[in-house]
């Protein structure tokens, strides 16, 4: 039951202003229990706000802090993670707040859309249950979106063979299931995640013959000011490099996997040198024997809920779209904040910083002011965030996919796996059937209209349509009315208040 205003004032920091139960209206709803969302939820609860934390997973931590199921008996799950102490501290604080009722943690709740209620509050619609048919609606006065990111994939011949997994997927398999996608695994793509994945795989006993990076790490040296402001990043990179060298892993830069070979599963990959635009250099292809390939070309912010709320976006240095926020991480929509990868890819330290900063911003709006020490903390967080964002922007520039990657594709290479649409079909739609933009290409080929709704192939379809159609890529992000698959019965049930 909600408390009166007088009761709320007398309770002080550390206690909820209202019970964040299903029947009431939460002061704050946080979507996503990864590093950013976890930091936001516990910080807001520390300062006396009633919080509902919604997440699709069974336990907090998000993709980054995935942990093995208890039944697997993992003795040292922390061995697979960085900043483990920060996670255990946040988890303990969350458990304490859940125990007092300050936070209501709704696990296995997949939020599929948000809408503004007529009284200025927000309604968050979620599905839950084993069959994801049970619908739940949570009302809140304010929202922090910490929805994370998904991996960007670029297709190439053979990428649909069994044994090809995403780089983040390989790491998730290891973290949550203690399993490897193979025994001899090539790690390829672009971005700092590749080194972390390769190191995790070698620690678990896999053989990694090579890390194949399409960009060049030397580009970081051209930004000495940014590196000087983030010395820990250089140290981390050097540590990974030394660890991989000791394990016998070759670092192949300015190269890409341009073909996968095998009959029933991966047997080898062709690695080709690429130029500055990621075009393969003729005659440079070399085979590397392997039984698995872990490949990824960076991460892309999850924007579905932010777009549903009406938030504006910007184009980041890596070419992906991210939520636009101000200094305090407020979005362009009143009552909505964002933190972590949804406002740009930057890593776990930045996500933890932004989650706490967003919560302090919400506290300041609710209370009208904050204590002096909280104001000083917010200033320190803003400075740290700007410093880390500088490095994140540099990372985006260095590893942004070059426009020549599409030359990896043969006409029979599947681009959209859901609808089995090949690169040749998309090229034909643009060059012979008059598709001048991505939307028309999708209508003519059904590319991006399958189960994943373009989350896997969307980037590739846009780039191909731009190259073979009008010559320009669309300016805005993909817009999906639903953030996850929802059954028609669930949608129909919205009209039934029971």
Coordinates of C-alpha atoms in Angstrom, one line a residue:
X1 CA 0.0 0.0 0.0
X2 CA 1.4 3.4 -0.9
X3 CA 2.5 5.7 2.0
X4 CA 1.4 9.2 2.6
X5 CA 3.8 12.1 1.7
X6 CA 4.4 12.8 5.3
X7 CA 5.3 9.2 6.0
X8 CA 7.6 9.2 3.0
X9 CA 9.5 12.2 4.2
X10 CA 10.0 10.7 7.7
X11 CA 11.4 7.4 6.4
X12 CA 14.6 9.0 5.0
X13 CA 17.2 7.5 2.6
X14 CA 17.4 3.8 2.3
X15 CA 13.6 3.1 2.6
X16 CA 11.1 3.1 -0.2
X17 CA 8.8 6.0 -0.7
X18 CA 6.1 3.5 -1.6
X19 CA 5.8 -0.2 -1.9
X20 CA 6.7 -1.1 -5.5
X21 CA 4.0 -3.8 -5.8
X22 CA 2.0 -4.8 -8.7
X23 CA -1.1 -2.9 -7.4
X24 CA 0.7 0.3 -6.8
X25 CA 2.8 2.7 -9.0
X26 CA 6.5 2.4 -8.6
X27 CA 8.6 5.5 -8.3
X28 CA 11.0 4.0 -10.8
X29 CA 11.1 1.0 -13.1
X30 CA 14.4 -0.2 -14.4
X31 CA 14.4 -2.4 -17.5
X32 CA 17.4 -4.8 -17.6
X33 CA 19.4 -6.3 -14.8
X34 CA 22.8 -6.2 -16.4
X35 CA 25.6 -4.0 -15.0
X36 CA 23.9 -0.7 -15.8
X37 CA 20.4 -1.7 -14.7
X38 CA 21.7 -3.4 -11.6
X39 CA 23.7 -0.3 -10.6
X40 CA 20.7 2.0 -11.3
X41 CA 18.2 -0.1 -9.3
X42 CA 20.3 -0.5 -6.1
X43 CA 21.5 3.2 -6.2
X44 CA 17.9 4.4 -6.5
X45 CA 16.8 2.1 -3.6
X46 CA 19.8 3.2 -1.5
X47 CA 18.3 6.7 -1.7
X48 CA 14.8 5.7 -0.7
X49 CA 13.0 5.2 -4.0
X50 CA 10.6 2.3 -4.6
X51 CA 12.0 0.4 -7.6
X52 CA 10.7 -2.4 -9.9
X53 CA 13.5 -4.1 -11.7
X54 CA 12.4 -6.2 -14.7
X55 CA 14.6 -8.6 -16.6
X56 CA 14.1 -11.5 -18.9
X57 CA 16.7 -13.7 -17.2
X58 CA 16.4 -15.9 -14.1
X59 CA 19.1 -14.0 -12.2
X60 CA 20.7 -10.6 -12.3
X61 CA 23.9 -9.9 -14.2
X62 CA 22.8 -9.6 -17.8
X63 CA 24.9 -11.0 -20.7
X64 CA 28.1 -9.8 -19.2
X65 CA 27.8 -11.5 -15.7
X66 CA 26.2 -14.7 -17.0
X67 CA 27.0 -17.5 -14.5
X68 CA 26.7 -21.3 -14.6
X69 CA 23.5 -22.9 -13.3
X70 CA 23.9 -24.0 -9.7
X71 CA 23.5 -27.6 -10.7
X72 CA 26.7 -27.5 -12.7
X73 CA 28.8 -27.1 -9.6
X74 CA 31.1 -24.4 -10.8
X75 CA 33.7 -23.8 -8.1
X76 CA 35.1 -20.5 -9.4
X77 CA 32.6 -18.7 -11.7
X78 CA 34.6 -15.5 -11.1
X79 CA 37.4 -16.9 -13.2
X80 CA 35.3 -16.1 -16.3
X81 CA 34.7 -12.5 -15.4
X82 CA 36.3 -9.1 -14.8
X83 CA 35.0 -6.7 -12.1
X84 CA 33.5 -9.7 -10.2
X85 CA 33.6 -7.9 -6.9
X86 CA 31.5 -5.0 -8.3
X87 CA 28.9 -7.6 -9.3
X88 CA 28.8 -9.4 -6.0
X89 CA 28.5 -6.1 -4.1
X90 CA 25.6 -5.0 -6.3
X91 CA 24.0 -8.4 -6.0
X92 CA 24.2 -8.4 -2.2
X93 CA 22.7 -4.9 -2.1
X94 CA 19.9 -6.0 -4.5
X95 CA 19.1 -9.0 -2.3
X96 CA 19.0 -6.7 0.8
X97 CA 16.6 -4.3 -0.9
X98 CA 14.4 -7.1 -2.1
X99 CA 14.2 -8.3 1.4
X100 CA 13.0 -5.0 2.7
X101 CA 10.6 -4.4 -0.2
X102 CA 12.5 -1.5 -1.5
X103 CA 13.0 -3.3 -4.8
X104 CA 10.7 -5.8 -6.5
X105 CA 12.8 -7.9 -8.8
X106 CA 10.7 -9.4 -11.6
X107 CA 12.8 -12.2 -13.2
X108 CA 11.8 -13.8 -16.4
X109 CA 9.8 -10.8 -17.4
X110 CA 10.4 -9.8 -21.0
X111 CA 9.2 -6.2 -21.6
X112 CA 7.9 -6.0 -25.1
X113 CA 6.7 -2.4 -25.2
X114 CA 6.2 0.7 -23.0
X115 CA 3.4 3.3 -23.3
X116 CA 2.5 6.6 -21.7
X117 CA -0.6 6.5 -19.6
X118 CA -3.0 9.4 -19.6
X119 CA -2.0 10.5 -16.1
X120 CA 1.7 10.9 -17.1
X121 CA 2.7 7.5 -15.7
X122 CA 4.3 4.8 -17.8
X123 CA 2.9 1.3 -18.4
X124 CA 5.5 -1.5 -19.1
X125 CA 4.0 -4.5 -20.8
X126 CA 5.8 -7.8 -20.2
X127 CA 5.3 -11.5 -21.0
X128 CA 6.5 -14.1 -18.5
X129 CA 6.0 -17.8 -17.7
X130 CA 7.5 -20.9 -19.4
X131 CA 5.5 -20.3 -22.6
X132 CA 5.8 -16.5 -22.4
X133 CA 2.0 -16.2 -22.6
X134 CA 1.3 -14.7 -19.2
X135 CA 1.1 -11.0 -19.6
X136 CA 2.1 -8.5 -16.9
X137 CA 1.7 -4.7 -16.8
X138 CA 3.8 -2.6 -14.4
X139 CA 3.1 1.1 -13.8
X140 CA 5.8 3.5 -12.9
X141 CA 6.4 7.3 -12.8
X142 CA 9.8 7.1 -14.3
X143 CA 11.9 4.6 -16.3
X144 CA 15.6 3.8 -16.7
X145 CA 16.2 1.8 -19.8
X146 CA 19.3 -0.4 -19.5
X147 CA 18.4 -2.8 -22.3
X148 CA 22.0 -3.6 -23.4
X149 CA 23.1 -4.6 -26.9
X150 CA 23.2 -7.5 -29.4
X151 CA 26.0 -8.6 -31.6
X152 CA 26.5 -7.4 -35.1
X153 CA 26.9 -10.1 -37.7
X154 CA 28.3 -9.9 -41.2
X155 CA 27.5 -12.8 -43.5
X156 CA 30.0 -14.7 -45.6
X157 CA 30.0 -18.0 -47.5
X158 CA 29.5 -20.9 -45.1
X159 CA 28.5 -18.9 -42.1
X160 CA 25.3 -21.0 -41.7
X161 CA 27.3 -24.3 -41.2
X162 CA 27.1 -26.0 -37.7
X163 CA 30.1 -24.9 -35.7
X164 CA 29.8 -21.2 -36.6
X165 CA 28.7 -19.3 -33.5
X166 CA 28.8 -15.6 -32.6
X167 CA 31.8 -14.5 -30.5
X168 CA 29.5 -13.4 -27.7
X169 CA 27.6 -16.6 -28.0
X170 CA 30.7 -18.7 -27.5
X171 CA 31.5 -16.7 -24.4
X172 CA 27.9 -17.2 -23.2
X173 CA 28.1 -20.9 -23.7
X174 CA 31.2 -21.0 -21.6
X175 CA 29.9 -18.7 -18.8
X176 CA 26.4 -20.2 -18.4
X177 CA 26.9 -23.8 -19.5
X178 CA 30.6 -24.5 -19.1
X179 CA 30.7 -25.9 -22.6
X180 CA 32.8 -25.1 -25.7
X181 CA 31.6 -24.8 -29.3
X182 CA 34.5 -27.0 -30.4
X183 CA 38.1 -28.0 -29.7
X184 CA 40.0 -26.0 -32.2
X185 CA 38.3 -22.6 -32.5
X186 CA 39.2 -19.6 -34.7
X187 CA 38.0 -16.3 -33.3
X188 CA 37.3 -13.7 -35.9
X189 CA 35.6 -10.4 -36.7
X190 CA 36.4 -7.0 -35.2
X191 CA 36.5 -5.4 -31.8
X192 CA 38.2 -5.8 -28.4
X193 CA 35.7 -8.5 -27.5
X194 CA 37.6 -10.9 -29.7
X195 CA 40.7 -11.0 -27.4
X196 CA 38.5 -11.5 -24.3
X197 CA 36.7 -14.4 -26.0
X198 CA 39.9 -16.0 -27.2
X199 CA 41.4 -15.7 -23.7
X200 CA 38.3 -17.3 -22.1
X201 CA 38.4 -20.2 -24.6
X202 CA 42.1 -21.0 -24.1
X203 CA 41.6 -20.9 -20.3
X204 CA 38.9 -23.5 -20.7
X205 CA 41.1 -25.8 -22.6
X206 CA 40.3 -25.0 -26.2
X207 CA 42.9 -24.6 -28.9
X208 CA 42.7 -21.2 -30.6
X209 CA 45.0 -21.1 -33.7
X210 CA 44.3 -17.5 -34.5
X211 CA 42.4 -14.3 -33.6
X212 CA 41.5 -12.7 -37.0
X213 CA 40.9 -8.9 -36.7
X214 CA 39.6 -7.0 -39.7
X215 CA 40.8 -3.7 -38.3
X216 CA 44.3 -2.7 -37.1
X217 CA 45.1 -2.1 -33.4
X218 CA 47.8 0.4 -34.4
X219 CA 45.0 2.9 -35.1
X220 CA 44.6 3.4 -31.3
X221 CA 48.1 5.0 -31.2
X222 CA 46.8 8.0 -33.2
X223 CA 44.7 9.1 -30.2
X224 CA 47.3 9.5 -27.4
X225 CA 45.2 11.9 -25.4
X226 CA 42.3 9.4 -25.2
X227 CA 44.7 6.6 -24.3
X228 CA 46.4 8.8 -21.6
X229 CA 43.0 9.4 -20.1
X230 CA 42.2 5.6 -20.0
X231 CA 45.5 3.9 -19.1
X232 CA 43.7 0.9 -17.8
X233 CA 42.5 0.0 -21.3
X234 CA 46.1 -0.1 -22.6
X235 CA 47.1 -2.3 -19.7
X236 CA 44.1 -4.6 -20.3
X237 CA 44.9 -4.9 -24.0
X238 CA 48.6 -5.7 -23.2
X239 CA 47.6 -8.3 -20.6
X240 CA 45.3 -10.1 -23.1
X241 CA 48.0 -9.9 -25.8
X242 CA 50.6 -11.5 -23.5
X243 CA 48.2 -14.2 -22.3
X244 CA 47.3 -15.1 -25.9
X245 CA 50.9 -15.2 -26.9
X246 CA 51.8 -17.6 -24.1
X247 CA 48.9 -19.8 -25.3
X248 CA 50.3 -19.8 -28.9
X249 CA 47.5 -17.8 -30.4
X250 CA 48.4 -15.8 -33.5
X251 CA 47.0 -12.3 -33.8
X252 CA 46.2 -11.6 -37.5
X253 CA 45.2 -8.0 -38.1
X254 CA 43.8 -6.5 -41.3
X255 CA 42.4 -9.9 -42.1
X256 CA 39.0 -11.5 -42.2
X257 CA 37.4 -14.9 -42.5
X258 CA 35.9 -14.8 -46.0
X259 CA 34.7 -18.4 -46.3
X260 CA 33.9 -21.4 -44.1
X261 CA 34.5 -24.9 -45.4
X262 CA 32.9 -28.2 -44.4
X263 CA 30.3 -30.7 -45.4
X264 CA 28.3 -31.3 -42.2
X265 CA 30.1 -28.8 -39.9
X266 CA 33.1 -26.5 -39.9
X267 CA 36.3 -28.1 -41.0
X268 CA 38.4 -25.0 -42.0
X269 CA 38.1 -21.3 -42.7
X270 CA 39.7 -19.1 -45.4
X271 CA 41.4 -16.1 -44.0
X272 CA 42.1 -13.2 -46.4
X273 CA 44.0 -10.0 -46.1
X274 CA 41.6 -6.9 -46.3
X275 CA 42.4 -3.3 -47.2
X276 CA 41.3 -0.3 -45.3
X277 CA 37.8 -0.6 -46.6
X278 CA 37.7 -4.3 -45.7
X279 CA 37.8 -5.4 -49.3
X280 CA 39.6 -8.8 -49.7
X281 CA 42.9 -8.6 -51.4
X282 CA 43.1 -11.1 -54.2
X283 CA 45.5 -14.0 -53.8
X284 CA 45.9 -13.7 -50.1
X285 CA 43.5 -16.4 -48.9
X286 CA 44.9 -19.0 -46.6
X287 CA 43.1 -22.0 -45.0
X288 CA 43.2 -22.6 -41.2
X289 CA 41.9 -26.0 -40.0
X290 CA 39.4 -25.8 -37.2
X291 CA 36.1 -27.3 -36.0
X292 CA 34.5 -24.1 -34.9
X293 CA 34.4 -20.4 -35.6
X294 CA 33.4 -17.7 -33.1
X295 CA 32.8 -14.5 -35.1
X296 CA 31.4 -11.1 -34.3
X297 CA 31.8 -7.6 -35.6
X298 CA 31.0 -5.5 -32.6
X299 CA 27.8 -4.8 -30.6
X300 CA 24.7 -2.8 -31.5
X301 CA 22.5 -1.0 -28.9
X302 CA 19.1 -2.5 -28.2
X303 CA 16.7 0.4 -29.0
X304 CA 13.2 -1.1 -29.4
X305 CA 11.8 0.1 -26.0
X306 CA 13.5 3.5 -26.3
X307 CA 11.9 4.0 -29.7
X308 CA 8.6 2.8 -28.4
X309 CA 8.8 5.5 -25.7
X310 CA 9.6 8.1 -28.4
X311 CA 13.3 8.7 -27.5
X312 CA 15.5 10.3 -30.1
X313 CA 18.6 8.6 -31.3
X314 CA 22.0 9.5 -32.7
X315 CA 24.4 7.8 -35.1
X316 CA 27.5 6.7 -33.2
X317 CA 31.1 6.6 -34.4
X318 CA 30.7 2.9 -35.2
X319 CA 27.8 3.6 -37.5
X320 CA 25.1 2.1 -35.2
X321 CA 22.3 4.1 -33.6
X322 CA 22.1 4.8 -29.9
X323 CA 19.8 6.6 -27.5
X324 CA 20.4 10.4 -27.2
X325 CA 20.9 11.5 -23.6
X326 CA 22.0 14.6 -21.8
X327 CA 24.6 15.1 -19.2
X328 CA 22.4 13.5 -16.5
X329 CA 21.5 10.6 -18.9
X330 CA 17.9 11.9 -19.3
X331 CA 16.6 11.1 -22.8
X332 CA 14.6 13.5 -25.0
X333 CA 11.4 12.1 -23.4
X334 CA 10.3 13.4 -20.0
X335 CA 10.5 10.7 -17.3
X336 CA 12.8 8.4 -19.2
X337 CA 16.5 7.9 -18.6
X338 CA 18.9 5.4 -20.4
X339 CA 22.2 3.9 -19.3
X340 CA 24.8 1.4 -20.5
X341 CA 25.1 -0.1 -24.0
X342 CA 21.7 1.4 -25.1
X343 CA 23.4 4.8 -25.3
X344 CA 26.6 3.5 -27.0
X345 CA 28.9 0.5 -26.7
X346 CA 31.5 1.1 -24.0
X347 CA 32.1 -1.8 -21.7
X348 CA 31.2 -2.9 -18.2
X349 CA 33.0 -0.1 -16.3
X350 CA 31.1 2.6 -18.3
X351 CA 27.8 0.7 -17.8
X352 CA 28.2 0.6 -14.0
X353 CA 29.1 4.3 -14.0
X354 CA 26.1 5.3 -16.1
X355 CA 23.7 3.2 -14.2
X356 CA 24.6 4.9 -10.9
X357 CA 24.6 8.3 -12.6
X358 CA 21.2 7.8 -14.1
X359 CA 19.8 6.8 -10.7
X360 CA 21.2 9.8 -8.9
X361 CA 19.6 12.0 -11.6
X362 CA 16.3 10.3 -10.9
X363 CA 16.7 10.9 -7.2
X364 CA 17.5 14.6 -7.8
X365 CA 14.3 15.0 -9.8
X366 CA 12.1 13.1 -7.2
X367 CA 13.6 14.9 -4.2
X368 CA 14.1 18.3 -5.8
X369 CA 17.7 18.2 -4.5
X370 CA 20.4 15.8 -3.3
X371 CA 22.8 15.8 -0.4
X372 CA 26.1 17.5 -0.9
X373 CA 28.1 14.2 -1.0
X374 CA 25.7 12.8 -3.7
X375 CA 26.2 15.9 -5.7
X376 CA 29.9 15.5 -5.5
X377 CA 29.5 11.8 -6.5
X378 CA 27.4 12.8 -9.5
X379 CA 30.1 15.3 -10.7
X380 CA 32.8 12.6 -10.3
X381 CA 30.7 10.1 -12.3
X382 CA 30.1 12.7 -15.1
X383 CA 33.8 13.2 -15.4
X384 CA 34.6 9.5 -15.4
X385 CA 31.8 8.9 -17.9
X386 CA 33.1 11.5 -20.4
X387 CA 36.6 10.1 -20.1
X388 CA 35.4 6.5 -20.8
X389 CA 33.0 7.7 -23.5
X390 CA 36.0 9.2 -25.3
X391 CA 37.6 5.8 -25.4
X392 CA 34.4 4.1 -26.5
X393 CA 34.1 6.6 -29.4
X394 CA 37.7 5.8 -30.4
X395 CA 36.9 2.1 -30.2
X396 CA 33.9 2.7 -32.5
X397 CA 36.0 4.5 -35.1
X398 CA 38.8 1.9 -35.1
X399 CA 36.5 -1.1 -35.5
X400 CA 33.7 0.3 -37.6
X401 CA 33.0 -2.1 -40.5
X402 CA 34.4 -0.9 -43.8
X403 CA 32.0 -0.7 -46.8
X404 CA 34.0 -3.3 -48.8
X405 CA 33.0 -6.2 -46.6
X406 CA 30.1 -7.0 -49.0
X407 CA 32.7 -8.2 -51.5
X408 CA 33.1 -11.3 -49.3
X409 CA 29.6 -12.4 -50.5
X410 CA 28.9 -14.8 -53.3
X411 CA 25.4 -14.5 -54.9
X412 CA 24.3 -17.7 -53.2
X413 CA 25.4 -16.6 -49.7
X414 CA 22.4 -16.4 -47.4
X415 CA 22.1 -13.0 -45.8
X416 CA 18.7 -13.4 -44.0
X417 CA 18.8 -16.8 -42.4
X418 CA 15.2 -16.7 -41.2
X419 CA 13.7 -16.3 -44.7
X420 CA 16.7 -17.9 -46.6
X421 CA 17.3 -14.8 -48.7
X422 CA 20.6 -14.7 -50.5
X423 CA 22.9 -11.8 -51.4
X424 CA 22.0 -12.4 -55.1
X425 CA 18.2 -12.0 -54.3
X426 CA 18.9 -8.6 -52.7
X427 CA 21.2 -7.4 -55.5
X428 CA 18.6 -8.4 -58.1
X429 CA 15.8 -6.6 -56.2
X430 CA 17.9 -3.4 -56.2
X431 CA 19.5 -3.6 -59.7
X432 CA 16.7 -5.2 -61.7
X433 CA 13.5 -4.7 -59.8
X434 CA 13.9 -1.1 -58.9
X435 CA 14.3 -1.4 -55.1
X436 CA 15.9 2.0 -54.3
X437 CA 15.9 1.6 -50.5
X438 CA 16.0 -1.0 -47.7
X439 CA 12.3 -1.0 -47.2
X440 CA 11.5 -1.9 -50.8
X441 CA 14.3 -4.5 -50.9
X442 CA 12.7 -6.1 -47.8
X443 CA 9.2 -6.1 -49.4
X444 CA 10.5 -7.7 -52.6
X445 CA 12.7 -10.4 -50.9
X446 CA 11.3 -10.7 -47.3
X447 CA 14.8 -10.2 -46.0
X448 CA 14.7 -9.1 -42.3
X449 CA 11.0 -10.1 -42.0
X450 CA 11.5 -13.4 -40.2
X451 CA 11.6 -14.5 -36.6
X452 CA 14.4 -12.2 -35.6
X453 CA 12.9 -9.2 -37.4
X454 CA 16.2 -8.1 -38.8
X455 CA 18.2 -8.2 -35.6
X456 CA 20.7 -10.5 -37.2
X457 CA 20.7 -9.5 -40.8
X458 CA 19.4 -5.9 -40.6
X459 CA 22.8 -4.2 -40.9
X460 CA 23.8 -6.4 -43.9
X461 CA 20.5 -5.9 -45.7
X462 CA 20.8 -2.1 -45.3
X463 CA 24.4 -2.0 -46.5
X464 CA 23.6 -4.2 -49.5
X465 CA 20.6 -2.1 -50.4
X466 CA 22.7 1.1 -50.1
X467 CA 25.5 -0.4 -52.3
X468 CA 23.2 -1.7 -55.0
X469 CA 20.2 0.6 -54.7
X470 CA 20.0 4.3 -54.2
X471 CA 23.6 4.4 -52.9
X472 CA 22.7 5.8 -49.5
X473 CA 21.8 4.0 -46.3
X474 CA 18.7 5.1 -44.3
X475 CA 19.3 7.7 -41.7
X476 CA 17.3 6.3 -38.8
X477 CA 17.4 3.0 -36.8
X478 CA 15.2 0.0 -37.5
X479 CA 11.8 0.4 -35.8
X480 CA 10.0 -2.6 -34.5
X481 CA 6.6 -2.3 -32.8
X482 CA 7.5 -5.1 -30.4
X483 CA 10.8 -5.7 -28.6
X484 CA 10.4 -9.5 -28.7
X485 CA 8.1 -12.0 -30.3
X486 CA 4.6 -11.8 -28.8
X487 CA 1.7 -14.1 -29.5
X488 CA -1.5 -12.7 -31.0
X489 CA -3.5 -13.9 -28.0
X490 CA -1.3 -11.8 -25.7
X491 CA -1.9 -8.7 -27.9
X492 CA -5.6 -9.4 -28.0
X493 CA -5.6 -9.7 -24.3
X494 CA -4.7 -6.0 -23.9
X495 CA -8.3 -5.1 -24.8
X496 CA -9.5 -7.3 -21.9
X497 CA -8.8 -5.6 -18.5
X498 CA -9.2 -8.9 -16.8

